[in-house]
Coordinates of C-alpha atoms and ligand atoms in Angstrom, one line a residue:
Chain A
M1 CA 30.2 43.2 1.8
E2 CA 29.2 42.8 5.9
A3 CA 30.2 45.3 8.9
L4 CA 33.1 43.8 10.5
D5 CA 31.3 42.2 14.5
L6 CA 34.3 43.0 16.2
R7 CA 33.1 41.0 19.5
S8 CA 33.1 37.3 17.4
L9 CA 37.5 37.9 16.5
L10 CA 40.4 35.4 17.4
Y11 CA 42.8 37.9 19.4
V12 CA 46.4 36.5 18.7
E13 CA 47.3 36.5 22.8
T14 CA 45.4 36.0 25.8
V15 CA 43.3 39.1 26.5
N16 CA 43.9 41.0 30.1
S17 CA 41.0 40.0 31.9
N18 CA 40.6 43.6 32.6
L19 CA 39.8 44.0 29.2
I20 CA 36.9 41.2 29.1
C21 CA 33.2 42.6 29.1
C22 CA 31.8 40.2 32.1
I23 CA 28.8 40.5 29.8
C24 CA 29.4 39.5 26.3
H25 CA 33.0 38.1 27.7
T26 CA 34.8 39.2 25.4
P27 CA 37.8 42.4 25.1
F28 CA 35.7 45.8 24.9
V29 CA 33.9 46.6 21.9
D30 CA 33.4 50.5 22.1
P31 CA 34.2 50.3 27.1
V32 CA 32.0 53.2 28.7
V33 CA 32.1 53.4 31.8
I34 CA 29.2 54.1 34.8
E35 CA 30.9 57.5 36.6
S36 CA 29.2 56.0 40.0
C37 CA 30.5 53.1 40.0
G38 CA 33.3 52.6 37.7
H39 CA 32.9 49.4 36.7
T40 CA 33.6 49.5 32.3
F41 CA 31.4 47.8 29.8
C42 CA 31.3 47.9 26.4
R43 CA 28.7 50.2 25.2
S44 CA 26.1 47.9 23.2
C45 CA 26.2 45.2 26.3
I46 CA 25.3 47.7 29.3
S47 CA 23.2 50.0 26.9
Q48 CA 20.4 46.3 26.5
A49 CA 21.5 45.6 30.1
I50 CA 19.5 48.6 31.7
T51 CA 17.1 48.3 29.2
S52 CA 16.0 45.5 31.1
R53 CA 17.3 46.8 34.5
P54 CA 18.5 49.5 35.3
T55 CA 21.0 48.4 38.2
C56 CA 24.8 48.1 37.1
P57 CA 25.0 44.6 36.8
V58 CA 28.1 43.9 39.1
D59 CA 26.9 46.2 42.5
R60 CA 23.5 46.6 41.1
S61 CA 23.9 50.4 42.8
R62 CA 20.7 52.0 40.7
L63 CA 21.5 54.3 37.6
S64 CA 18.9 56.9 36.6
D65 CA 19.9 57.6 32.9
V66 CA 22.1 56.2 30.0
S67 CA 23.6 59.5 30.0
E68 CA 26.2 58.1 33.1
L69 CA 27.3 55.9 30.9
K70 CA 30.6 58.1 30.3
P71 CA 33.4 57.0 27.6
A72 CA 36.1 55.0 29.5
S73 CA 39.1 56.6 30.2
K74 CA 41.7 56.6 26.8
I75 CA 44.0 54.8 28.2
I76 CA 41.3 52.2 28.3
S77 CA 40.4 51.9 24.9
N78 CA 43.6 52.5 23.8
M79 CA 44.9 49.2 25.3
V80 CA 41.8 46.8 23.3
N81 CA 42.6 49.3 20.2
E82 CA 45.8 47.8 19.9
L83 CA 45.2 44.9 20.6
L84 CA 46.6 41.8 17.9
V85 CA 43.5 39.7 16.4
H86 CA 43.8 37.3 13.2
C87 CA 41.7 37.9 10.1
P88 CA 37.8 36.8 10.4
N89 CA 38.7 35.4 6.7
N90 CA 42.0 33.6 9.5
D91 CA 40.1 30.4 8.1
L92 CA 39.3 30.4 4.8
G93 CA 43.4 31.0 4.7
C94 CA 44.5 35.2 5.4
N95 CA 47.0 34.7 7.4
Y96 CA 47.1 38.8 8.2
Q97 CA 47.6 39.7 12.1
G98 CA 47.5 43.0 12.7
Q99 CA 46.1 45.3 15.7
R100 CA 42.3 46.0 15.7
Q101 CA 41.6 49.3 14.8
L102 CA 43.2 48.5 11.6
L103 CA 41.6 45.1 10.6
N104 CA 38.0 47.3 9.6
C105 CA 40.3 48.6 6.5
H106 CA 42.6 45.4 6.0
F107 CA 39.1 43.9 6.1
K108 CA 37.5 46.3 3.4
E109 CA 39.8 46.0 1.4
G110 CA 43.3 44.3 1.6
C111 CA 41.9 40.9 2.5
M112 CA 42.5 39.3 -0.7
F113 CA 40.4 36.4 1.0
T114 CA 37.1 37.6 1.2
I115 CA 34.3 36.2 -0.9
I116 CA 33.8 38.4 -4.2
E117 CA 31.1 38.3 -6.7
C118 CA 32.2 38.0 -10.1
C119 CA 30.8 41.0 -11.6
N120 CA 30.5 40.0 -15.2
E121 CA 26.4 39.6 -16.5
G122 CA 25.5 36.4 -16.2
C123 CA 28.5 35.0 -14.3
Q124 CA 28.0 35.6 -10.1
E125 CA 30.5 33.1 -9.5
A126 CA 32.2 33.9 -5.7
I127 CA 35.9 34.2 -6.1
F128 CA 38.2 35.5 -3.2
K129 CA 39.4 38.3 -4.0
K130 CA 42.9 37.2 -4.6
D131 CA 41.6 35.6 -7.8
L132 CA 39.7 38.3 -9.1
T133 CA 42.5 39.2 -12.0
S134 CA 43.3 35.2 -12.9
H135 CA 39.8 34.8 -13.5
M136 CA 38.7 37.1 -15.7
E137 CA 41.2 36.1 -18.2
K138 CA 38.9 33.0 -18.2
C139 CA 35.6 34.6 -17.1
R140 CA 33.1 32.9 -19.7
A141 CA 31.0 36.2 -19.1
K142 CA 33.6 38.2 -19.9
V143 CA 32.7 40.6 -23.3
I144 CA 35.2 40.4 -26.2
D145 CA 34.9 41.4 -29.4
H146 CA 34.8 38.9 -32.8
E147 CA 37.6 40.0 -34.7
I148 CA 35.8 39.5 -38.4
C149 CA 32.7 40.7 -37.6
K150 CA 33.9 43.3 -34.8
C151 CA 30.3 42.4 -33.1
K152 CA 30.4 41.8 -29.0
V153 CA 30.3 37.9 -27.7
Q154 CA 30.7 36.8 -24.5
L155 CA 34.1 34.5 -24.1
G156 CA 32.1 31.4 -23.4
T157 CA 29.3 31.1 -26.4
L158 CA 32.4 32.4 -28.8
E159 CA 33.3 28.8 -30.8
G160 CA 29.2 28.8 -31.6
H161 CA 29.4 32.4 -32.9
C162 CA 32.2 31.8 -34.8
D163 CA 30.2 29.1 -36.7
S164 CA 27.1 31.4 -36.8
C165 CA 28.7 34.8 -37.6
P166 CA 27.2 35.9 -40.6
M167 CA 30.2 38.0 -41.4
K168 CA 32.1 34.2 -41.6
H169 CA 33.2 33.4 -45.6
I170 CA 31.7 30.3 -47.4
E171 CA 32.4 28.7 -50.4
C172 CA 29.4 27.8 -53.0
P173 CA 29.6 24.8 -54.2
H174 CA 28.7 25.8 -57.9
C175 CA 30.5 28.5 -59.6
C176 CA 33.7 28.1 -56.1
T177 CA 33.6 32.1 -55.8
T178 CA 33.8 32.1 -51.4
L179 CA 31.1 34.8 -50.6
P180 CA 30.1 36.1 -46.1
Q181 CA 27.5 33.4 -44.9
S182 CA 24.7 36.5 -44.7
A183 CA 24.4 36.4 -48.8
I184 CA 25.3 32.8 -49.2
D185 CA 21.4 31.9 -49.6
V186 CA 20.4 34.9 -51.6
H187 CA 23.6 33.7 -54.0
L188 CA 22.2 30.2 -53.6
E189 CA 19.6 31.4 -55.6
E190 CA 20.8 33.4 -58.8
C191 CA 24.2 30.7 -59.3
P192 CA 24.5 30.8 -62.7
E193 CA 26.3 27.9 -62.0
R194 CA 24.0 26.2 -60.3
L195 CA 22.4 22.8 -61.9
S196 CA 18.3 23.6 -62.9
T197 CA 15.5 22.0 -64.8
C198 CA 13.6 23.8 -66.5
L199 CA 10.6 26.2 -65.6
Y200 CA 7.9 23.6 -67.2
A201 CA 9.5 20.3 -65.6
E202 CA 6.3 20.1 -63.9
Y203 CA 4.2 19.7 -67.0
G204 CA 6.7 17.5 -68.4
C205 CA 9.8 19.2 -70.1
S206 CA 12.7 16.9 -69.1
W207 CA 16.1 18.7 -69.4
A208 CA 18.0 20.1 -67.2
G209 CA 21.1 21.7 -66.6
R210 CA 23.4 25.1 -66.3
Q211 CA 21.0 27.7 -64.9
R212 CA 22.8 30.2 -66.8
D213 CA 22.0 28.2 -69.8
L214 CA 18.1 28.3 -68.7
L215 CA 16.8 31.6 -70.2
E216 CA 18.9 31.9 -72.6
V217 CA 19.5 28.7 -74.8
H218 CA 16.5 26.1 -73.4
I219 CA 13.1 28.1 -73.3
P220 CA 13.5 29.5 -76.5
S221 CA 13.9 25.9 -78.0
C222 CA 11.4 24.5 -75.0
P223 CA 8.6 22.9 -76.7
F224 CA 6.8 23.6 -73.7
E225 CA 7.1 27.6 -74.2
P226 CA 4.2 28.7 -76.3
L227 CA 1.8 26.5 -74.6
K228 CA 2.9 28.7 -71.7
D229 CA -0.9 30.5 -71.8
F230 CA -3.2 27.2 -71.7
F231 CA -0.6 25.8 -68.5
I232 CA -1.6 29.5 -67.1
T233 CA -5.8 28.9 -67.8
Y234 CA -5.8 24.8 -66.9
K235 CA -4.0 25.3 -63.4
Q236 CA -6.7 27.8 -62.0
R237 CA -9.6 25.6 -63.2
N238 CA -7.8 22.6 -61.4
E239 CA -7.3 24.8 -58.6
I240 CA -11.1 26.1 -58.4
L241 CA -12.2 22.5 -58.8
E242 CA -10.0 21.6 -56.0
Q243 CA -11.6 24.2 -54.2
D244 CA -15.1 22.4 -55.2
N245 CA -14.6 19.2 -54.2
K246 CA -13.4 20.6 -50.5
Q247 CA -16.0 21.6 -50.1
L248 CA -18.4 18.9 -51.3
R249 CA -15.8 16.8 -48.9
T250 CA -17.1 18.7 -45.6
T251 CA -21.1 18.8 -46.8
V252 CA -20.9 15.5 -47.1
Q253 CA -19.1 14.2 -44.0
D254 CA -21.7 16.7 -42.6
L255 CA -24.9 14.9 -43.9
N256 CA -22.9 12.1 -42.9
K257 CA -23.2 12.7 -39.2
T258 CA -26.6 14.4 -39.4
V259 CA -27.6 10.7 -40.0
T260 CA -26.4 9.4 -37.9
S261 CA -27.5 11.5 -34.9
L262 CA -31.0 10.8 -36.7
Q263 CA -30.4 7.0 -36.8
N264 CA -30.1 7.9 -33.3
Q265 CA -32.6 9.6 -32.7
L266 CA -35.3 6.4 -34.3
S267 CA -33.5 4.1 -31.6
S268 CA -34.0 6.0 -29.0
I269 CA -37.7 6.0 -30.1
S270 CA -38.3 2.7 -30.7
D271 CA -36.8 2.2 -27.4
W272 CA -39.5 4.1 -25.9
L273 CA -42.5 2.6 -27.7
A274 CA -40.9 -1.2 -27.1
S275 CA -41.1 0.0 -23.2
M276 CA -45.1 1.7 -23.9
F277 CA -46.6 -1.1 -25.8
P278 CA -44.4 -4.2 -24.6
S279 CA -46.4 -7.1 -27.2
H280 CA -45.6 -5.4 -29.8
F281 CA -42.3 -5.1 -29.8
L282 CA -41.8 -8.6 -28.2
N283 CA -38.5 -8.7 -30.0
P284 CA -37.4 -5.5 -32.3
D285 CA -34.7 -7.4 -34.6
N286 CA -37.4 -10.5 -35.3
T287 CA -40.4 -8.3 -36.3
I288 CA -38.2 -6.0 -38.4
T289 CA -36.2 -9.1 -40.6
T290 CA -38.9 -11.7 -40.8
S291 CA -42.1 -10.5 -42.6
E292 CA -44.0 -14.4 -41.7
R293 CA -44.1 -13.0 -38.2
P294 CA -47.1 -13.8 -36.7
P295 CA -50.1 -11.4 -35.5
P296 CA -49.7 -10.4 -32.6
L297 CA -52.9 -11.0 -31.1
L298 CA -51.9 -14.9 -31.8
T299 CA -49.0 -14.4 -29.1
T300 CA -50.9 -12.9 -26.1
H301 CA -53.2 -15.9 -26.8
E302 CA -50.6 -18.5 -26.6
L303 CA -49.0 -16.7 -23.7
L304 CA -52.3 -16.8 -21.8
L305 CA -52.7 -21.1 -22.4
S306 CA -48.6 -20.9 -21.2
E307 CA -49.7 -19.1 -18.0
N308 CA -53.0 -21.1 -16.8
E309 CA -50.7 -24.0 -17.8
H310 CA -48.3 -22.6 -15.0
F311 CA -51.2 -22.2 -12.5
K312 CA -52.2 -25.6 -12.9
N313 CA -49.4 -27.2 -12.0
D314 CA -49.3 -24.7 -9.4
I315 CA -52.0 -25.9 -7.7
E316 CA -51.7 -29.2 -8.2
T317 CA -47.9 -29.0 -6.6
L318 CA -50.3 -27.1 -3.3
N319 CA -52.5 -29.9 -3.4
V320 CA -50.0 -32.5 -2.9
N321 CA -48.4 -30.5 -0.2
L322 CA -51.3 -30.1 1.6
T323 CA -52.4 -33.6 1.8
D324 CA -49.0 -34.6 2.5
L325 CA -48.7 -31.7 5.7
E326 CA -52.9 -33.0 6.5
L327 CA -50.7 -36.4 6.7
R328 CA -48.9 -34.8 8.8
Q329 CA -50.9 -33.2 11.5
N330 CA -53.2 -35.9 11.7
V331 CA -49.9 -38.2 13.3
A332 CA -49.3 -35.2 15.4
L333 CA -52.2 -34.5 16.7
M334 CA -52.4 -39.0 18.1
T335 CA -49.1 -38.9 19.4
E336 CA -49.9 -35.7 21.5
S337 CA -53.4 -38.0 22.8
L338 CA -52.0 -41.2 23.2
R339 CA -49.5 -38.9 25.3
T340 CA -52.1 -37.0 27.2
Q341 CA -54.7 -40.3 27.6
E342 CA -51.2 -42.1 29.6
E343 CA -51.0 -38.4 31.6
I344 CA -54.7 -39.2 32.5
Q345 CA -54.4 -42.7 33.7
N346 CA -51.0 -41.9 34.8
L347 CA -53.0 -39.1 37.4
K348 CA -55.4 -41.4 37.6
N349 CA -53.3 -44.4 39.1
I350 CA -51.5 -42.1 42.1
C351 CA -55.3 -40.3 43.2
H352 CA -56.0 -44.0 43.5
S353 CA -53.1 -44.0 45.3
L354 CA -54.5 -42.0 47.5
R355 CA -57.3 -41.8 47.7
M356 CA -57.1 -45.3 49.2
Q357 CA -54.3 -44.3 51.2
M358 CA -56.4 -42.1 52.8
Y359 CA -59.1 -44.5 52.9
Y360 CA -56.3 -46.6 55.6
L361 CA -55.4 -44.2 57.7
L362 CA -58.6 -43.4 58.1
M363 CA -60.3 -46.9 59.1
E364 CA -56.7 -47.5 61.1
R365 CA -58.0 -44.3 63.0
R366 CA -61.8 -45.7 63.7
G367 CA -59.4 -48.4 65.0
D368 CA -56.9 -47.3 67.2
E369 CA -57.5 -43.8 67.3
P370 CA -55.9 -42.2 69.8
S371 CA -52.3 -42.3 68.2
V372 CA -53.6 -41.9 64.3
R373 CA -55.1 -38.5 65.8
N374 CA -52.0 -37.4 66.4
V375 CA -49.9 -38.5 63.8
V376 CA -53.2 -36.1 61.2
N377 CA -52.8 -33.3 64.1
T378 CA -49.6 -32.6 63.3
S379 CA -49.9 -33.2 59.8
V380 CA -52.6 -30.4 59.8
A381 CA -50.7 -27.9 61.1
R382 CA -47.6 -28.3 59.3
S383 CA -49.9 -27.7 55.8
G384 CA -53.2 -26.3 55.7
L385 CA -53.4 -28.1 51.6
T386 CA -53.4 -32.0 53.8
G387 CA -56.3 -30.2 55.6
S388 CA -58.2 -30.1 52.6
L389 CA -57.2 -33.3 51.5
V390 CA -58.7 -35.0 53.7
S391 CA -61.8 -33.8 54.4
G392 CA -61.9 -34.3 50.9
I393 CA -61.1 -38.2 50.7
S394 CA -64.1 -37.8 53.5
G395 CA -67.0 -37.3 51.2
T396 CA -65.8 -39.9 48.9
N397 CA -68.3 -43.1 47.6
G398 CA -68.5 -46.6 48.5
S399 CA -67.3 -47.9 45.6
N400 CA -64.2 -45.8 44.9
L401 CA -63.4 -47.1 48.4
S402 CA -64.1 -50.9 47.7
E403 CA -61.9 -50.0 45.0
A404 CA -58.8 -48.3 47.0
D405 CA -59.7 -50.8 49.2
V406 CA -57.8 -53.6 47.1
L407 CA -55.6 -52.1 46.0
T408 CA -53.9 -50.5 49.0
T409 CA -53.3 -54.1 50.3
T410 CA -51.5 -55.0 46.8
I411 CA -49.7 -52.6 46.7
R412 CA -48.8 -50.5 50.5
P413 CA -49.0 -53.4 53.7
P414 CA -49.3 -51.3 56.7
G415 CA -46.4 -50.9 58.8
P416 CA -45.9 -49.8 62.7
N417 CA -44.1 -45.9 61.5
I418 CA -47.2 -44.4 59.1
P419 CA -45.0 -41.2 58.4
S420 CA -46.9 -37.3 57.6
S421 CA -48.5 -37.1 55.2
V422 CA -47.1 -34.4 53.1
Q423 CA -44.1 -37.8 53.0
T424 CA -45.8 -39.5 51.3
L425 CA -47.1 -37.1 49.2
R426 CA -43.7 -37.0 48.3
K427 CA -43.2 -40.9 48.4
F428 CA -46.9 -41.6 45.5
G429 CA -44.6 -39.0 43.6
S430 CA -41.6 -40.9 42.7
F431 CA -43.2 -44.0 42.8
V432 CA -44.9 -42.8 39.2
P433 CA -42.7 -44.1 37.3
D434 CA -42.9 -47.6 38.6
S435 CA -46.4 -47.5 38.0
P436 CA -47.7 -50.2 34.9
R437 CA -48.4 -48.8 33.0
Q438 CA -45.7 -46.8 32.4
E439 CA -43.2 -49.9 31.7
K440 CA -45.2 -51.1 29.4
L441 CA -44.6 -48.2 26.7
Chain B
M1 CA 22.4 42.2 17.7
S2 CA 21.2 40.2 20.8
T3 CA 20.8 37.0 19.7
T4 CA 24.6 36.6 18.0
L5 CA 25.3 37.8 21.6
F6 CA 23.8 35.1 23.0
S7 CA 25.0 32.4 21.0
K8 CA 28.8 33.3 21.8
R9 CA 28.6 34.0 24.8
L10 CA 26.5 30.7 25.9
S11 CA 29.7 29.3 23.1
K12 CA 32.4 31.1 25.2
E13 CA 30.4 29.5 28.3
L14 CA 31.3 26.4 27.9
I15 CA 34.3 26.3 26.2
D16 CA 35.4 27.8 29.7
L17 CA 33.2 25.0 31.6
K18 CA 35.0 22.4 29.9
I19 CA 38.7 23.2 30.1
N20 CA 38.4 24.5 33.7
P21 CA 35.8 23.4 34.9
P22 CA 35.0 23.8 38.3
A23 CA 35.2 21.2 41.6
G24 CA 32.0 19.1 41.4
I25 CA 30.4 20.7 38.3
E26 CA 30.5 19.0 34.9
V27 CA 28.6 19.8 31.6
A28 CA 26.6 17.1 30.9
E29 CA 25.1 17.7 27.7
S30 CA 24.7 20.6 26.1
D31 CA 23.8 19.9 22.1
T32 CA 21.8 23.3 21.6
F33 CA 21.9 26.8 23.1
K34 CA 18.9 25.9 24.5
C35 CA 18.8 23.7 27.7
W36 CA 21.5 22.3 29.3
K37 CA 22.1 20.0 31.4
L38 CA 25.4 20.0 34.8
S39 CA 25.9 17.5 36.8
L40 CA 26.5 18.4 40.7
D41 CA 28.5 16.9 43.4
G42 CA 28.0 17.3 47.3
V43 CA 30.3 19.2 48.0
E44 CA 33.0 16.5 51.1
G45 CA 32.2 16.8 54.4
T46 CA 29.3 17.9 53.8
L47 CA 24.8 16.7 54.4
Y48 CA 25.2 16.0 51.1
A49 CA 28.6 14.3 50.6
G50 CA 28.8 11.0 47.5
E51 CA 25.3 12.4 46.5
R52 CA 25.0 13.6 42.4
F53 CA 23.0 15.7 41.2
T54 CA 22.2 16.9 38.0
L55 CA 20.5 20.5 36.9
E56 CA 19.7 21.9 33.9
F57 CA 19.6 24.7 32.5
R58 CA 16.9 26.5 30.2
F59 CA 18.7 29.9 27.8
T60 CA 15.9 32.4 26.4
P61 CA 18.0 34.3 22.8
N62 CA 18.1 37.1 25.7
Y63 CA 19.8 35.2 27.6
P64 CA 21.8 37.1 29.5
M65 CA 19.9 39.8 29.4
E66 CA 17.0 37.5 31.0
S67 CA 17.5 34.9 33.2
P68 CA 17.7 31.4 32.8
E69 CA 16.3 28.5 34.3
V70 CA 17.4 26.6 36.8
V71 CA 15.4 23.4 38.6
F72 CA 16.2 20.1 39.8
V73 CA 16.4 17.2 37.4
G74 CA 16.1 13.6 38.5
N75 CA 17.6 12.5 41.8
I76 CA 16.1 16.3 44.3
P77 CA 18.6 17.0 46.8
I78 CA 16.3 17.5 50.7
H79 CA 16.6 21.1 51.7
P80 CA 14.8 23.7 52.9
H81 CA 15.4 25.7 49.9
I82 CA 14.8 23.4 47.0
Y83 CA 11.9 22.4 46.6
S84 CA 10.5 18.3 46.0
N85 CA 9.5 19.3 42.2
G86 CA 13.7 20.6 42.0
H87 CA 12.6 24.6 42.3
I88 CA 15.3 26.4 43.9
C89 CA 14.4 29.4 45.6
L90 CA 17.4 31.4 45.3
N91 CA 17.7 35.0 44.8
V92 CA 19.9 35.3 42.2
L93 CA 17.9 32.5 40.0
Y94 CA 14.8 35.2 39.9
N95 CA 15.0 39.2 40.4
Q96 CA 18.7 39.7 41.7
W97 CA 19.5 38.1 38.4
S98 CA 22.5 40.0 36.3
P99 CA 24.0 39.3 33.6
V100 CA 26.9 39.0 34.9
L101 CA 26.1 35.6 36.3
S102 CA 26.8 33.2 34.1
V103 CA 26.2 29.0 34.4
R104 CA 29.3 28.6 36.1
S105 CA 28.0 30.9 39.0
V106 CA 24.8 29.8 39.3
C107 CA 26.8 26.7 39.8
L108 CA 28.5 28.0 42.4
S109 CA 25.8 29.0 44.5
I110 CA 23.5 26.2 43.9
Q111 CA 26.5 24.6 45.1
S112 CA 27.5 26.2 48.4
M113 CA 24.0 26.7 49.0
L114 CA 23.8 23.3 49.8
S115 CA 26.9 23.1 51.9
S116 CA 25.3 24.9 54.3
C117 CA 22.9 23.9 55.0
T118 CA 23.0 22.0 58.7
T119 CA 19.3 20.1 58.6
K120 CA 18.6 17.9 55.2
E121 CA 14.7 18.6 55.5
P122 CA 11.9 19.7 52.9
P123 CA 10.5 23.6 52.7
P124 CA 8.0 23.7 55.3
D125 CA 5.4 24.3 52.7
N126 CA 6.5 21.8 50.3
N127 CA 3.3 20.2 50.1
H128 CA 1.1 23.0 48.2
Y129 CA 3.8 24.5 46.5
V130 CA 4.6 21.3 44.5
K131 CA 0.6 21.8 44.1
T132 CA 0.0 25.0 43.1
A133 CA 3.1 25.6 41.9
K134 CA 3.8 26.4 37.7
A135 CA 6.1 23.9 35.5
S136 CA 8.6 27.1 35.1
P137 CA 10.2 28.2 38.4
K138 CA 10.3 31.6 36.7
Q139 CA 7.2 32.1 37.1
T140 CA 7.2 31.4 40.5
Q141 CA 6.1 34.7 42.6
W142 CA 9.2 34.6 45.0
S143 CA 9.5 35.3 48.1
F144 CA 13.5 35.7 49.6
H145 CA 13.5 35.5 53.8
D146 CA 16.9 34.3 54.2
D147 CA 19.3 36.1 51.8
S148 CA 22.4 34.7 53.6
V149 CA 21.7 31.2 52.7
Ligands
ZN501 ZN1 29.2 48.7 40.0
ZN502 ZN1 29.9 43.7 26.6
ZN503 ZN1 42.1 39.3 6.0
ZN504 ZN1 33.0 35.5 -14.3
ZN505 ZN1 31.7 37.3 -35.2
ZN506 ZN1 28.1 30.3 -56.8
ZN507 ZN1 12.2 22.7 -71.8

């Protein structure tokens, strides 16, 4: 039973605030007073508080030692001890109210609402103290004496015990005498009224009758009785044979196992051989079952022949492919060279046009020197390339000049505003698509 | 022993705060004995009239021997002793704590600290403090220059 915690008590009336500890906010428990300042606290509250800070919690005056705590005056402790409180088992149903100092006595001994455990072994039921007597009467773990056998039985198992109690009396079904349960098995074996068969029933005697008649009446007249000794030897032999039979069976089983393992070994060896000499074991099933299998040499020959055939076919296909590829290559080459020729022709045309342009310019300069020189000078200033062009053109031969002459007159008649040679070049570039050769395509 | 004192004392305080709440103070959240939230209204006729703030109390099992951790959360009042992270510079929360103090008395001290304020301005070292302070104000080394407020 746990100790009573006076701090969690429920007080019957509102307690005067002077009796309340200002640390735990409950009426003082074991009040002590700080001698120097006169403040009162519960002993446990103030001792806990001064371990973290050695001052009076109310006025912060220093407290050098626990010895400065003195028990509060008798009147204060009497007042708190006489406060009326409810029993802590109030919520369980105890209506006790009394002085706090008497509560411990009530709680420990008098309170009927304290929860206790049944002390009978194997019960441990939690019950109110007030219910203990009524529980004890019906506790299933209570030990009682069985009236018949006088043995100790738990109340809860009494019913089961009555059925199996060794002193329970049972009537013999054959002779109608009643016997205790413990003796009935022995009696059933030897009950004289029991129905029984002949001792030699297993050898063929069909006699059936009461036990008491068996030995006295039947056995002396039983036709199997004289053969008793023969039966014994016969039975012994039979047993020996059975034993032998059992041993033989196990031997056969062992042999079977050996055969299986040998078969496994054989197949793994033949597998290995097949992987080593594939030509000899092309078809392992056939080699075993068919007797007229062709000699291995012939098979190899045929194989080589068929492989040869394969190669031939492959070469033929390759040849066809090669011809095809050649053809395609030729066509591609032709188209490509045609295009290149055209390109060259175009470039030639441009060259002609340029040449004749230059020629035209030179001609004009000869006729009207000052104005044309101006134009050429500016163009030279603009690009060095033009300069080299001009010098190149000036050194061309006579036949080219005459050819250019004809073309100039047809393509471009002379005009008053001649653009700079750079512009001319650009213009000729744009002429190219219009050339007669391209139109033909 | 101390855990029973802790929970019994806090449940008594809670009942007391709910039955007999001080003016402008109300328990807003008290699901556990670890953390409570209380709302605090600015007193009429002061700079904080009409404003409502929330105080967060965190208790250790050593309460009331050890002080609770008290900070403002949410709307933080602008006050020379209250930092913008909610930490409150008030000696009874730190070195001047005493087990006879309670949630109620702490709330009343903070309320009166707000009421006596004459200019709404943050503490002069607010920016530096907020940058360097730990999460709990109890880890700060406080020095209290002005005990009157
Ligand atoms: Zn004191
Ligand atoms: Zn106390
Ligand atoms: Zn009671
Ligand atoms: Zn029981
Ligand atoms: Zn019995
Ligand atoms: Zn019988
Ligand atoms: Zn017989």
